[in-house]
Backbone as ProteinMPNN parsed JSONL, in Angstrom:
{"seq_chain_A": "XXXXXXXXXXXXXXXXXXXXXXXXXXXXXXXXXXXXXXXXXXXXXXXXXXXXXXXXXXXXXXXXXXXXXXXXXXXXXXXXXXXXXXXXXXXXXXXXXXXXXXXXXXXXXXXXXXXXXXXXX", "coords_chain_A": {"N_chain_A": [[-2.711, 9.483, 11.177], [-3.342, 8.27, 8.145], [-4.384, 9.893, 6.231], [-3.589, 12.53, 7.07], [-0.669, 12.34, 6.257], [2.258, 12.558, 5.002], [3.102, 10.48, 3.071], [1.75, 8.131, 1.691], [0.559, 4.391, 2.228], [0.813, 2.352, 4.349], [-1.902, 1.036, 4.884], [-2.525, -1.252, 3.895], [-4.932, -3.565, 2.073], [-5.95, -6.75, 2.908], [-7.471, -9.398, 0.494], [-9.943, -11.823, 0.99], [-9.189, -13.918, -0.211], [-5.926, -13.787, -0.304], [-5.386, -11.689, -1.613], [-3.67, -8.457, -2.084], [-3.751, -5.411, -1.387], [-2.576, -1.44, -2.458], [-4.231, -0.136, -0.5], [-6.817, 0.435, 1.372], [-8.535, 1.909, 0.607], [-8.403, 1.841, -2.288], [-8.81, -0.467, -3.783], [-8.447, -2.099, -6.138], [-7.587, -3.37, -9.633], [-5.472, -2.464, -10.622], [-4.023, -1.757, -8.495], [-2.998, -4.185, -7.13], [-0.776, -5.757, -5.441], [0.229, -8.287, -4.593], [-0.12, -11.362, -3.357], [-0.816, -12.847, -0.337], [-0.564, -15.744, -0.021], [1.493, -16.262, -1.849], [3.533, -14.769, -0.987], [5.095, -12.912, 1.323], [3.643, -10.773, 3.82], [5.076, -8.512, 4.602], [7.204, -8.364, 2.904], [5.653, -7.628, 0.701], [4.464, -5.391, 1.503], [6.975, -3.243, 1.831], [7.581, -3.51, -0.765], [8.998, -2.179, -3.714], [6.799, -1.585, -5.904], [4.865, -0.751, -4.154], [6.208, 1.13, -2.374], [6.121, 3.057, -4.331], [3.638, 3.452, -5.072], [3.668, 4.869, -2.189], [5.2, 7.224, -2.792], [4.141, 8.215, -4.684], [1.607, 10.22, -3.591], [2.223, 12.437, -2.413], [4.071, 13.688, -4.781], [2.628, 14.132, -6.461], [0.768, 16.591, -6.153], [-0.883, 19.413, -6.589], [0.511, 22.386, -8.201], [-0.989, 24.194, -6.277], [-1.259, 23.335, -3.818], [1.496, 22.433, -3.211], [2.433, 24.955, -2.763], [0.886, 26.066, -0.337], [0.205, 27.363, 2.86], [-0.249, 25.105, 4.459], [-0.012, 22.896, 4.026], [1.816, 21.062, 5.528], [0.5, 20.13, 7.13], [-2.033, 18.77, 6.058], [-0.906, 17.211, 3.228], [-2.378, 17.382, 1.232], [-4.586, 15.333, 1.792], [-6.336, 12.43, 1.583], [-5.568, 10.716, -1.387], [-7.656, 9.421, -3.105], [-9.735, 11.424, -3.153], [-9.205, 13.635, -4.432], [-10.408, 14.999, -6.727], [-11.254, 17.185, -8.336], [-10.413, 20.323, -10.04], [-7.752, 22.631, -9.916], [-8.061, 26.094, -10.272], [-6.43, 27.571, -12.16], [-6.788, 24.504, -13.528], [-5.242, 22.704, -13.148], [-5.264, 19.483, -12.619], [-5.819, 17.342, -9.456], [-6.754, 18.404, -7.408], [-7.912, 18.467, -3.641], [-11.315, 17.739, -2.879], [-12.23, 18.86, -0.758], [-10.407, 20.388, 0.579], [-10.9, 23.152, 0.032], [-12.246, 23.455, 2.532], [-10.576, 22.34, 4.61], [-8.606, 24.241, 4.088], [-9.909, 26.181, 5.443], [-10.503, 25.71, 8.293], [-7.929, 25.463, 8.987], [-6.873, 27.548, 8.879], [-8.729, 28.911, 10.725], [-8.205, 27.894, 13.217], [-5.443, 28.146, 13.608], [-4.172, 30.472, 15.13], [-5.153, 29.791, 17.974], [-3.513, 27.198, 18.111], [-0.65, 27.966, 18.355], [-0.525, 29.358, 20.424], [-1.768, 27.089, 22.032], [0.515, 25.249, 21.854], [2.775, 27.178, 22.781], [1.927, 27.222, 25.718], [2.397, 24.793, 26.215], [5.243, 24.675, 26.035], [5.759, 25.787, 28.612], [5.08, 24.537, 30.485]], "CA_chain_A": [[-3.633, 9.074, 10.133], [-2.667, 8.338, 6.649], [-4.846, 10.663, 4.963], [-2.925, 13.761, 6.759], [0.875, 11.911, 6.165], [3.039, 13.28, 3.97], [3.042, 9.708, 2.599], [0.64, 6.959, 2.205], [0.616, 2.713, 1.814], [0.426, 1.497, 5.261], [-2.966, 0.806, 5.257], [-3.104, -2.198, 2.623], [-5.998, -4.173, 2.059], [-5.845, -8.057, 2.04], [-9.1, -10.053, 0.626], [-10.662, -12.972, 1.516], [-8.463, -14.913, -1.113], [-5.227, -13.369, 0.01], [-4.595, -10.734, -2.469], [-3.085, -7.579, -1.638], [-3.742, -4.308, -2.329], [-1.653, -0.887, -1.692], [-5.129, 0.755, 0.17], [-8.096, 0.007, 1.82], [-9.57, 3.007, -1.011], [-7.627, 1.521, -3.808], [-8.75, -2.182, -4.006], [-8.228, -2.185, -7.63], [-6.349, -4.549, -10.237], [-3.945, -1.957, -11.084], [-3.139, -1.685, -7.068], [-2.638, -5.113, -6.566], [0.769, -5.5, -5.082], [0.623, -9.451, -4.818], [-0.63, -12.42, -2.656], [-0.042, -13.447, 0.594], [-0.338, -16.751, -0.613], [2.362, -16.678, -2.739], [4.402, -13.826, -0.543], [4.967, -12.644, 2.704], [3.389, -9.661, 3.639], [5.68, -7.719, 5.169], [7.781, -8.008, 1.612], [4.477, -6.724, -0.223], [4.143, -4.083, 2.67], [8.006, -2.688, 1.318], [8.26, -3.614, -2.318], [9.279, -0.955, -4.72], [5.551, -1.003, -6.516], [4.384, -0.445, -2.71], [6.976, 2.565, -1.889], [6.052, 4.0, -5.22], [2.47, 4.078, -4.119], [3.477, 5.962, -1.067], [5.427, 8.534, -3.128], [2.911, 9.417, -5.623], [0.817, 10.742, -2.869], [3.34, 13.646, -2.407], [4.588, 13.461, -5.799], [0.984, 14.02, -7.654], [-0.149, 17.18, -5.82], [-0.803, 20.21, -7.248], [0.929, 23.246, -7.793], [-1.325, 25.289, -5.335], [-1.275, 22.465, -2.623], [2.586, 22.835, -2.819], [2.695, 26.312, -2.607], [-0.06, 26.044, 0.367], [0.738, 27.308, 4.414], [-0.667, 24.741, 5.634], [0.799, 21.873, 3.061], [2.526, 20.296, 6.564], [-0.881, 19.581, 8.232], [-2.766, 17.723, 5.286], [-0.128, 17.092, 2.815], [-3.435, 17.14, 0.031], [-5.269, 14.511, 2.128], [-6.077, 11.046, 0.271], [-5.516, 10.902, -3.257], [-9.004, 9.21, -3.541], [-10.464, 12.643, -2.709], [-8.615, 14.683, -5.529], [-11.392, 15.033, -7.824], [-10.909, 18.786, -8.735], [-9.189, 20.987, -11.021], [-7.695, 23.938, -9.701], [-8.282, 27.418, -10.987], [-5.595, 27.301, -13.063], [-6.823, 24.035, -14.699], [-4.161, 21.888, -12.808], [-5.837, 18.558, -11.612], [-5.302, 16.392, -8.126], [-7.214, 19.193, -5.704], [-8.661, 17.623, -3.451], [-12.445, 18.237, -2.7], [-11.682, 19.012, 1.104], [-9.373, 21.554, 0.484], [-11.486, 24.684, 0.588], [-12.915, 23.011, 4.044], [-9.937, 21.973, 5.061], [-8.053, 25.411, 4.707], [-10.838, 27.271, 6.188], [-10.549, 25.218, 9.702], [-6.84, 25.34, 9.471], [-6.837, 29.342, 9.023], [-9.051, 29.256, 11.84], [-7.686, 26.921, 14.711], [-3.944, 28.796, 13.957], [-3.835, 31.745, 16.493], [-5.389, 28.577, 19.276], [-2.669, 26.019, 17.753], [0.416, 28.735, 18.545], [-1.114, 29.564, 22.027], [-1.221, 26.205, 23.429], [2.036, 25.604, 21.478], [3.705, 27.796, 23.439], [2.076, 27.367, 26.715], [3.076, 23.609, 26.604], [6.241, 24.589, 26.503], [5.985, 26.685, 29.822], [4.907, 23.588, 31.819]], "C_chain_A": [[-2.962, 9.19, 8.775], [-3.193, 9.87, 6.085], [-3.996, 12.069, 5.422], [-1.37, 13.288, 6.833], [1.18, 12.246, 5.201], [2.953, 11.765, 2.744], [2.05, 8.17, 2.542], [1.435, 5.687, 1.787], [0.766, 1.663, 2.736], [-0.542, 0.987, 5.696], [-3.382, -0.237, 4.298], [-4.598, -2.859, 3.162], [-5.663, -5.775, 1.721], [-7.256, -8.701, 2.292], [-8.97, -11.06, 0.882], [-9.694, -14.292, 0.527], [-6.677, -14.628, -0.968], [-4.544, -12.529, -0.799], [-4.32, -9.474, -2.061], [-2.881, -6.567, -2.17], [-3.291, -2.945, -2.022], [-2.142, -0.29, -1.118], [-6.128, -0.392, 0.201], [-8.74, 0.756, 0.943], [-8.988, 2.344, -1.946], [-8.067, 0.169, -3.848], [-9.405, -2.359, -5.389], [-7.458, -2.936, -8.625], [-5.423, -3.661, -10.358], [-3.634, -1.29, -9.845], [-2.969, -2.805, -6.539], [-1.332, -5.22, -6.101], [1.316, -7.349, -5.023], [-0.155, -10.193, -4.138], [-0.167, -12.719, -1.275], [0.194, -15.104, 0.733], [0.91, -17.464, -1.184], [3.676, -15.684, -2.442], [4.206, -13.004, 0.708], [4.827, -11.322, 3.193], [4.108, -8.496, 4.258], [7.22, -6.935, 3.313], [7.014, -7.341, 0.638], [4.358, -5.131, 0.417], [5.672, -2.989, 2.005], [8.271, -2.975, -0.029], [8.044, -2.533, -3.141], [8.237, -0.498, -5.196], [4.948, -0.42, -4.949], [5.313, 1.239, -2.248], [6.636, 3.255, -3.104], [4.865, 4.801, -5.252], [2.717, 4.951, -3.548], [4.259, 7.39, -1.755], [4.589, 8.975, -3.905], [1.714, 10.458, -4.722], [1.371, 12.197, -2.893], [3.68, 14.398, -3.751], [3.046, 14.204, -7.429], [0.161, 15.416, -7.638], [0.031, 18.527, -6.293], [-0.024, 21.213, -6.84], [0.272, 24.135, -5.886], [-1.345, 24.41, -3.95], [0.374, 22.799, -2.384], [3.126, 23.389, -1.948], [1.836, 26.775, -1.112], [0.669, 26.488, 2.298], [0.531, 25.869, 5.075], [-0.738, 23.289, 5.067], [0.967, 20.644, 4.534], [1.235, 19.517, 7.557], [-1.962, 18.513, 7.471], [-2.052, 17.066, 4.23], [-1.336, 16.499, 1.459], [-4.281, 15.811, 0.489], [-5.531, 13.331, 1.376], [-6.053, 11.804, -0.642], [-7.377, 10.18, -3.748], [-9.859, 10.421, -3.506], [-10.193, 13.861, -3.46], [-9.539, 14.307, -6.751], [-11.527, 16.511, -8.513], [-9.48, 19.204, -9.42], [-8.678, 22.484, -9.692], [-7.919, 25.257, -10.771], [-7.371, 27.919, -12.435], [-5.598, 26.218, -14.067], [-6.143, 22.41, -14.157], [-5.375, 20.749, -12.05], [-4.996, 18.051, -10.254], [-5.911, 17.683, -7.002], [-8.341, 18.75, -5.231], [-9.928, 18.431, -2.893], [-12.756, 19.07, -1.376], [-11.192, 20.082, 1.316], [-9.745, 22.759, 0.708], [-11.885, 24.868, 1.882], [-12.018, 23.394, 4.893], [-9.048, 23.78, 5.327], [-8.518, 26.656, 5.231], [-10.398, 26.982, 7.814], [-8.949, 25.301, 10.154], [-6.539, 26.858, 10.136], [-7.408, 29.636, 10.196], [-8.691, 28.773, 12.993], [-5.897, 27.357, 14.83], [-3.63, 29.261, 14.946], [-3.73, 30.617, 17.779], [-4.605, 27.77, 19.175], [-1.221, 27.287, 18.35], [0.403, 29.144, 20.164], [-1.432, 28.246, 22.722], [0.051, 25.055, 22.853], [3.224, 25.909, 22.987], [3.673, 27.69, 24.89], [2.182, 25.813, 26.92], [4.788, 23.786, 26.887], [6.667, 25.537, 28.034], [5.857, 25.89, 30.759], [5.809, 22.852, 31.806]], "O_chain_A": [[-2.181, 10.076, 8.427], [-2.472, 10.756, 5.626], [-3.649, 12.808, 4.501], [-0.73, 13.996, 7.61], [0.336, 12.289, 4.306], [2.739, 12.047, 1.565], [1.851, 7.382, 3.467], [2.529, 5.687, 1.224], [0.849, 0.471, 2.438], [-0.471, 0.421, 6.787], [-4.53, -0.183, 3.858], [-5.175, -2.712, 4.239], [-5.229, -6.132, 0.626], [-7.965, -8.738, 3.297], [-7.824, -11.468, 1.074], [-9.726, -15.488, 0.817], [-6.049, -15.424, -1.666], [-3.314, -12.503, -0.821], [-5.217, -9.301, -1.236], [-2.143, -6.412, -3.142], [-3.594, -2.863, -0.831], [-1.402, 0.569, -0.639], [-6.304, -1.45, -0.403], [-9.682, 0.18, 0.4], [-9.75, 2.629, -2.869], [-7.032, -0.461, -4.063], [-10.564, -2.674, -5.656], [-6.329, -3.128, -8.174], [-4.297, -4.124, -10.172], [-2.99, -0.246, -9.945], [-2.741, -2.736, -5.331], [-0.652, -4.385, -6.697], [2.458, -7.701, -5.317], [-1.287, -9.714, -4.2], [1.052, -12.838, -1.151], [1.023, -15.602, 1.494], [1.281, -18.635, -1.103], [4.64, -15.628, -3.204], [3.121, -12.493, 0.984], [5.812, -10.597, 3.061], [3.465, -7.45, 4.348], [7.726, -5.875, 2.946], [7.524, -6.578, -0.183], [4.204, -4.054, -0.159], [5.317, -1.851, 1.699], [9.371, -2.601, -0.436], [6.937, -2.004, -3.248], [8.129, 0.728, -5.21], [4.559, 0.744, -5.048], [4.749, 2.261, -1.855], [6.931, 4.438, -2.934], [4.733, 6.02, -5.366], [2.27, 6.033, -3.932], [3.969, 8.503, -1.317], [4.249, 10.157, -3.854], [1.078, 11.342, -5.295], [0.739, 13.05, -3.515], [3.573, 15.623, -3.806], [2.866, 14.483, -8.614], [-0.722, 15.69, -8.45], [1.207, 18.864, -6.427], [0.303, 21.337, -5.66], [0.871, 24.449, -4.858], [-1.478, 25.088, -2.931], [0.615, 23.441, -1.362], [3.813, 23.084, -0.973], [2.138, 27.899, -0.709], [1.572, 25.804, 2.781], [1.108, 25.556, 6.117], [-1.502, 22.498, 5.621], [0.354, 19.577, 4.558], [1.238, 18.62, 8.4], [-2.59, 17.641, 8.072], [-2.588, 15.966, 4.103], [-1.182, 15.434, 0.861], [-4.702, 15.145, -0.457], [-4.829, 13.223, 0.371], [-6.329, 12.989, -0.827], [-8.048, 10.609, -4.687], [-10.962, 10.192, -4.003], [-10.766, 14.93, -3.252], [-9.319, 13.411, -7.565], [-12.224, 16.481, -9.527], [-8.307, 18.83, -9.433], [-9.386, 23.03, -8.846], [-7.9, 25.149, -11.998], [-7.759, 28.503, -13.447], [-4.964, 26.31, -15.119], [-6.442, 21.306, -14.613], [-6.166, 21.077, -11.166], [-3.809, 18.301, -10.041], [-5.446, 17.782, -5.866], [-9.415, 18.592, -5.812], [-9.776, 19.583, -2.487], [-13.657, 19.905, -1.296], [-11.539, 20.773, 2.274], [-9.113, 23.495, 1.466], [-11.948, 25.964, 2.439], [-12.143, 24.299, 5.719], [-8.932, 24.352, 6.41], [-7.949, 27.73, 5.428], [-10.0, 27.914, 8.514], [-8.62, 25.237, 11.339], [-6.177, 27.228, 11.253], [-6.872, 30.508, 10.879], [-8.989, 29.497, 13.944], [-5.185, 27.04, 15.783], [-2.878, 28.696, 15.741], [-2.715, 30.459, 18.457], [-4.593, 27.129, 20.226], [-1.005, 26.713, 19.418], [1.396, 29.166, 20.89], [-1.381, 28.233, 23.952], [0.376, 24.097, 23.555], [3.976, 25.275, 23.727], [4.693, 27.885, 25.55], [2.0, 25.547, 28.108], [5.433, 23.175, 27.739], [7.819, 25.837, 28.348], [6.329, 26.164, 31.862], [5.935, 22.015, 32.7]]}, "name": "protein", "num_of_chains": 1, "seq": "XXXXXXXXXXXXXXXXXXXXXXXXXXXXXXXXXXXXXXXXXXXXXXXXXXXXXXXXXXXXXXXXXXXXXXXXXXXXXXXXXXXXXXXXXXXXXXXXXXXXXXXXXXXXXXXXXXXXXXXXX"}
């Protein structure tokens, strides 16, 4: 799933007129990426404004998401969903996040235990 990938922008959006946008959440003028009309979508799908998309996802997230255990499992989930400041003040945390690292904290110990007993079979 995108929203827990370290990187997003494989999920474009093209409308009914063939314009092209770098999300199915983002269908916005300033995420247009181009036309398929006028360009072939596999070149919209890799063009530089398109890979820059997918790094800001990474690129955007707050200190305490960084700094986070459990960073590798949601990687700050969409960016549409960063509506929060952190405690510190710092924006991009996403709303999820207190949820999210409650269920992680708890499904650990059960994630390490059948971990390990996959590797026994």
């Amino acid at each position: 799933m995108c929203t827990q990938a370290e990187f997003c922008g494989k999920a474009l959006a093209v409308e009914h007129d063939g314009e092209v946008f770098s999300c199915d959440h983002f269908v916005y003028p300033e995420y247009r990426i181009g036309n398929i009309n006028q360009t072939h979508l596999g070149n919209l799908a890799f063009s530089p404004r398109q890979e820059q998309f997918a790094r800001n996802k990474s690129a955007s997230l707050p200190g305490k998401c960084r700094s986070c255990e459990y960073l590798r499992l949601c990687y700050g989930e969409c960016p549409k969903n960063r509506l929060l400041r952190t405690r510190s003040g710092e924006p991009g945390l996403n709303y999820l996040c207190s949820g999210l690292y409650a269920f992680y904290d708890h499904i650990g110990p059960d994630l390490v235990r059948i971990v390990q007993s996959l590797g026994r079979t």
